Amino acid sequence: MSGEGTGNVAPLRPKRPCPECGRPSSRDTYPFCSTRCKHVDLNRWLSGSYAIPVRDDEEEGDESEPK
Ligand SMILES: [Zn+2]
């Protein structure tokens, strides 16, 4: 006996809103709604907002221990 069958199919491509403005994304500029938002995101990357924080705590050098 199988209760599961057709009828519960997940959509192939769930629509995602534009990460910049929240509007429905366009196919050409996915996942953004337009090239404009795409550029906004790109600029954010370039300006360094997404940059990985640099940790400069103690540098791991060769601390020669006197023996
Ligand atoms: Zn947008």
mmCIF file with all atom_site columns, C-alpha atoms and ligand atoms in Angstrom:
data_model
loop_
_atom_site.group_PDB
_atom_site.id
_atom_site.type_symbol
_atom_site.label_atom_id
_atom_site.label_alt_id
_atom_site.label_comp_id
_atom_site.label_asym_id
_atom_site.label_entity_id
_atom_site.label_seq_id
_atom_site.pdbx_PDB_ins_code
_atom_site.Cartn_x
_atom_site.Cartn_y
_atom_site.Cartn_z
_atom_site.occupancy
_atom_site.B_iso_or_equiv
_atom_site.pdbx_formal_charge
_atom_site.auth_seq_id
_atom_site.auth_comp_id
_atom_site.auth_asym_id
_atom_site.auth_atom_id
_atom_site.pdbx_PDB_model_num
ATOM   1  C  CA . MET A 1 1  ? 0.000  0.000  0.000   1.00 0.00 ? 1  MET A CA 1
ATOM   2  C  CA . SER A 1 2  ? 1.370  3.306  -1.024  1.00 0.00 ? 2  SER A CA 1
ATOM   3  C  CA . GLY A 1 3  ? -0.156 6.489  0.166   1.00 0.00 ? 3  GLY A CA 1
ATOM   4  C  CA . GLU A 1 4  ? 2.427  8.617  -1.525  1.00 0.00 ? 4  GLU A CA 1
ATOM   5  C  CA . GLY A 1 5  ? 2.331  9.219  -5.181  1.00 0.00 ? 5  GLY A CA 1
ATOM   6  C  CA . THR A 1 6  ? 1.461  12.046 -7.408  1.00 0.00 ? 6  THR A CA 1
ATOM   7  C  CA . GLY A 1 7  ? 0.086  15.185 -5.972  1.00 0.00 ? 7  GLY A CA 1
ATOM   8  C  CA . ASN A 1 8  ? 2.969  16.227 -3.835  1.00 0.00 ? 8  ASN A CA 1
ATOM   9  C  CA . VAL A 1 9  ? 5.486  17.461 -6.311  1.00 0.00 ? 9  VAL A CA 1
ATOM   10 C  CA . ALA A 1 10 ? 7.919  20.148 -5.353  1.00 0.00 ? 10 ALA A CA 1
ATOM   11 C  CA . PRO A 1 11 ? 8.351  22.983 -7.800  1.00 0.00 ? 11 PRO A CA 1
ATOM   12 C  CA . LEU A 1 12 ? 11.420 22.584 -9.943  1.00 0.00 ? 12 LEU A CA 1
ATOM   13 C  CA . ARG A 1 13 ? 12.574 26.111 -9.659  1.00 0.00 ? 13 ARG A CA 1
ATOM   14 C  CA . PRO A 1 14 ? 11.438 28.001 -6.606  1.00 0.00 ? 14 PRO A CA 1
ATOM   15 C  CA . LYS A 1 15 ? 11.274 31.684 -7.261  1.00 0.00 ? 15 LYS A CA 1
ATOM   16 C  CA . ARG A 1 16 ? 13.599 33.784 -5.286  1.00 0.00 ? 16 ARG A CA 1
ATOM   17 C  CA . PRO A 1 17 ? 13.185 37.455 -4.703  1.00 0.00 ? 17 PRO A CA 1
ATOM   18 C  CA . CYS A 1 18 ? 15.953 39.808 -5.659  1.00 0.00 ? 18 CYS A CA 1
ATOM   19 C  CA . PRO A 1 19 ? 18.413 40.024 -2.776  1.00 0.00 ? 19 PRO A CA 1
ATOM   20 C  CA . GLU A 1 20 ? 18.767 43.719 -3.355  1.00 0.00 ? 20 GLU A CA 1
ATOM   21 C  CA . CYS A 1 21 ? 15.248 45.011 -3.565  1.00 0.00 ? 21 CYS A CA 1
ATOM   22 C  CA . GLY A 1 22 ? 13.046 41.993 -3.007  1.00 0.00 ? 22 GLY A CA 1
ATOM   23 C  CA . ARG A 1 23 ? 11.328 42.063 -6.354  1.00 0.00 ? 23 ARG A CA 1
ATOM   24 C  CA . PRO A 1 24 ? 10.834 38.902 -8.331  1.00 0.00 ? 24 PRO A CA 1
ATOM   25 C  CA . SER A 1 25 ? 14.031 37.915 -10.007 1.00 0.00 ? 25 SER A CA 1
ATOM   26 C  CA . SER A 1 26 ? 14.458 37.942 -13.714 1.00 0.00 ? 26 SER A CA 1
ATOM   27 C  CA . ARG A 1 27 ? 15.671 35.003 -15.691 1.00 0.00 ? 27 ARG A CA 1
ATOM   28 C  CA . ASP A 1 28 ? 18.418 36.920 -17.395 1.00 0.00 ? 28 ASP A CA 1
ATOM   29 C  CA . THR A 1 29 ? 19.799 38.431 -14.272 1.00 0.00 ? 29 THR A CA 1
ATOM   30 C  CA . TYR A 1 30 ? 19.034 35.711 -11.801 1.00 0.00 ? 30 TYR A CA 1
ATOM   31 C  CA . PRO A 1 31 ? 19.000 35.881 -8.884  1.00 0.00 ? 31 PRO A CA 1
ATOM   32 C  CA . PHE A 1 32 ? 18.562 39.596 -9.293  1.00 0.00 ? 32 PHE A CA 1
ATOM   33 C  CA . CYS A 1 33 ? 15.628 41.391 -10.785 1.00 0.00 ? 33 CYS A CA 1
ATOM   34 C  CA . SER A 1 34 ? 17.721 43.511 -13.083 1.00 0.00 ? 34 SER A CA 1
ATOM   35 C  CA . THR A 1 35 ? 21.250 44.288 -14.095 1.00 0.00 ? 35 THR A CA 1
ATOM   36 C  CA . ARG A 1 36 ? 21.067 47.301 -11.891 1.00 0.00 ? 36 ARG A CA 1
ATOM   37 C  CA . CYS A 1 37 ? 20.650 45.253 -8.755  1.00 0.00 ? 37 CYS A CA 1
ATOM   38 C  CA . LYS A 1 38 ? 23.292 42.900 -10.009 1.00 0.00 ? 38 LYS A CA 1
ATOM   39 C  CA . HIS A 1 39 ? 25.731 45.750 -10.232 1.00 0.00 ? 39 HIS A CA 1
ATOM   40 C  CA . VAL A 1 40 ? 24.793 46.989 -6.831  1.00 0.00 ? 40 VAL A CA 1
ATOM   41 C  CA . ASP A 1 41 ? 25.679 43.644 -5.411  1.00 0.00 ? 41 ASP A CA 1
ATOM   42 C  CA . LEU A 1 42 ? 28.861 43.494 -7.426  1.00 0.00 ? 42 LEU A CA 1
ATOM   43 C  CA . ASN A 1 43 ? 29.904 46.898 -6.206  1.00 0.00 ? 43 ASN A CA 1
ATOM   44 C  CA . ARG A 1 44 ? 29.357 45.791 -2.685  1.00 0.00 ? 44 ARG A CA 1
ATOM   45 C  CA . TRP A 1 45 ? 31.706 42.939 -3.288  1.00 0.00 ? 45 TRP A CA 1
ATOM   46 C  CA . LEU A 1 46 ? 34.312 45.187 -4.775  1.00 0.00 ? 46 LEU A CA 1
ATOM   47 C  CA . SER A 1 47 ? 34.034 47.761 -2.055  1.00 0.00 ? 47 SER A CA 1
ATOM   48 C  CA . GLY A 1 48 ? 34.879 45.102 0.435   1.00 0.00 ? 48 GLY A CA 1
ATOM   49 C  CA . SER A 1 49 ? 31.730 44.693 2.451   1.00 0.00 ? 49 SER A CA 1
ATOM   50 C  CA . TYR A 1 50 ? 31.813 41.024 1.820   1.00 0.00 ? 50 TYR A CA 1
ATOM   51 C  CA . ALA A 1 51 ? 35.495 40.729 2.423   1.00 0.00 ? 51 ALA A CA 1
ATOM   52 C  CA . ILE A 1 52 ? 36.630 38.155 4.852   1.00 0.00 ? 52 ILE A CA 1
ATOM   53 C  CA . PRO A 1 53 ? 37.641 39.813 8.079   1.00 0.00 ? 53 PRO A CA 1
ATOM   54 C  CA . VAL A 1 54 ? 41.327 39.658 8.517   1.00 0.00 ? 54 VAL A CA 1
ATOM   55 C  CA . ARG A 1 55 ? 42.529 38.468 11.815  1.00 0.00 ? 55 ARG A CA 1
ATOM   56 C  CA . ASP A 1 56 ? 45.842 39.747 12.753  1.00 0.00 ? 56 ASP A CA 1
ATOM   57 C  CA . ASP A 1 57 ? 46.381 38.457 16.178  1.00 0.00 ? 57 ASP A CA 1
ATOM   58 C  CA . GLU A 1 58 ? 49.679 36.958 17.025  1.00 0.00 ? 58 GLU A CA 1
ATOM   59 C  CA . GLU A 1 59 ? 51.518 35.950 13.946  1.00 0.00 ? 59 GLU A CA 1
ATOM   60 C  CA . GLU A 1 60 ? 52.418 32.375 13.785  1.00 0.00 ? 60 GLU A CA 1
ATOM   61 C  CA . GLY A 1 61 ? 56.088 32.582 13.120  1.00 0.00 ? 61 GLY A CA 1
ATOM   62 C  CA . ASP A 1 62 ? 58.833 30.347 14.171  1.00 0.00 ? 62 ASP A CA 1
ATOM   63 C  CA . GLU A 1 63 ? 59.312 31.257 17.730  1.00 0.00 ? 63 GLU A CA 1
ATOM   64 C  CA . SER A 1 64 ? 62.627 29.661 18.329  1.00 0.00 ? 64 SER A CA 1
ATOM   65 C  CA . GLU A 1 65 ? 62.654 28.349 21.815  1.00 0.00 ? 65 GLU A CA 1
ATOM   66 C  CA . PRO A 1 66 ? 65.914 28.443 23.635  1.00 0.00 ? 66 PRO A CA 1
ATOM   67 C  CA . LYS A 1 67 ? 66.924 25.020 24.654  1.00 0.00 ? 67 LYS A CA 1
HETATM 68 ZN ZN . ZN  B 2 .  ? 16.311 44.104 -7.539  1.00 0.00 ? 1  ZN  B ZN 1
#
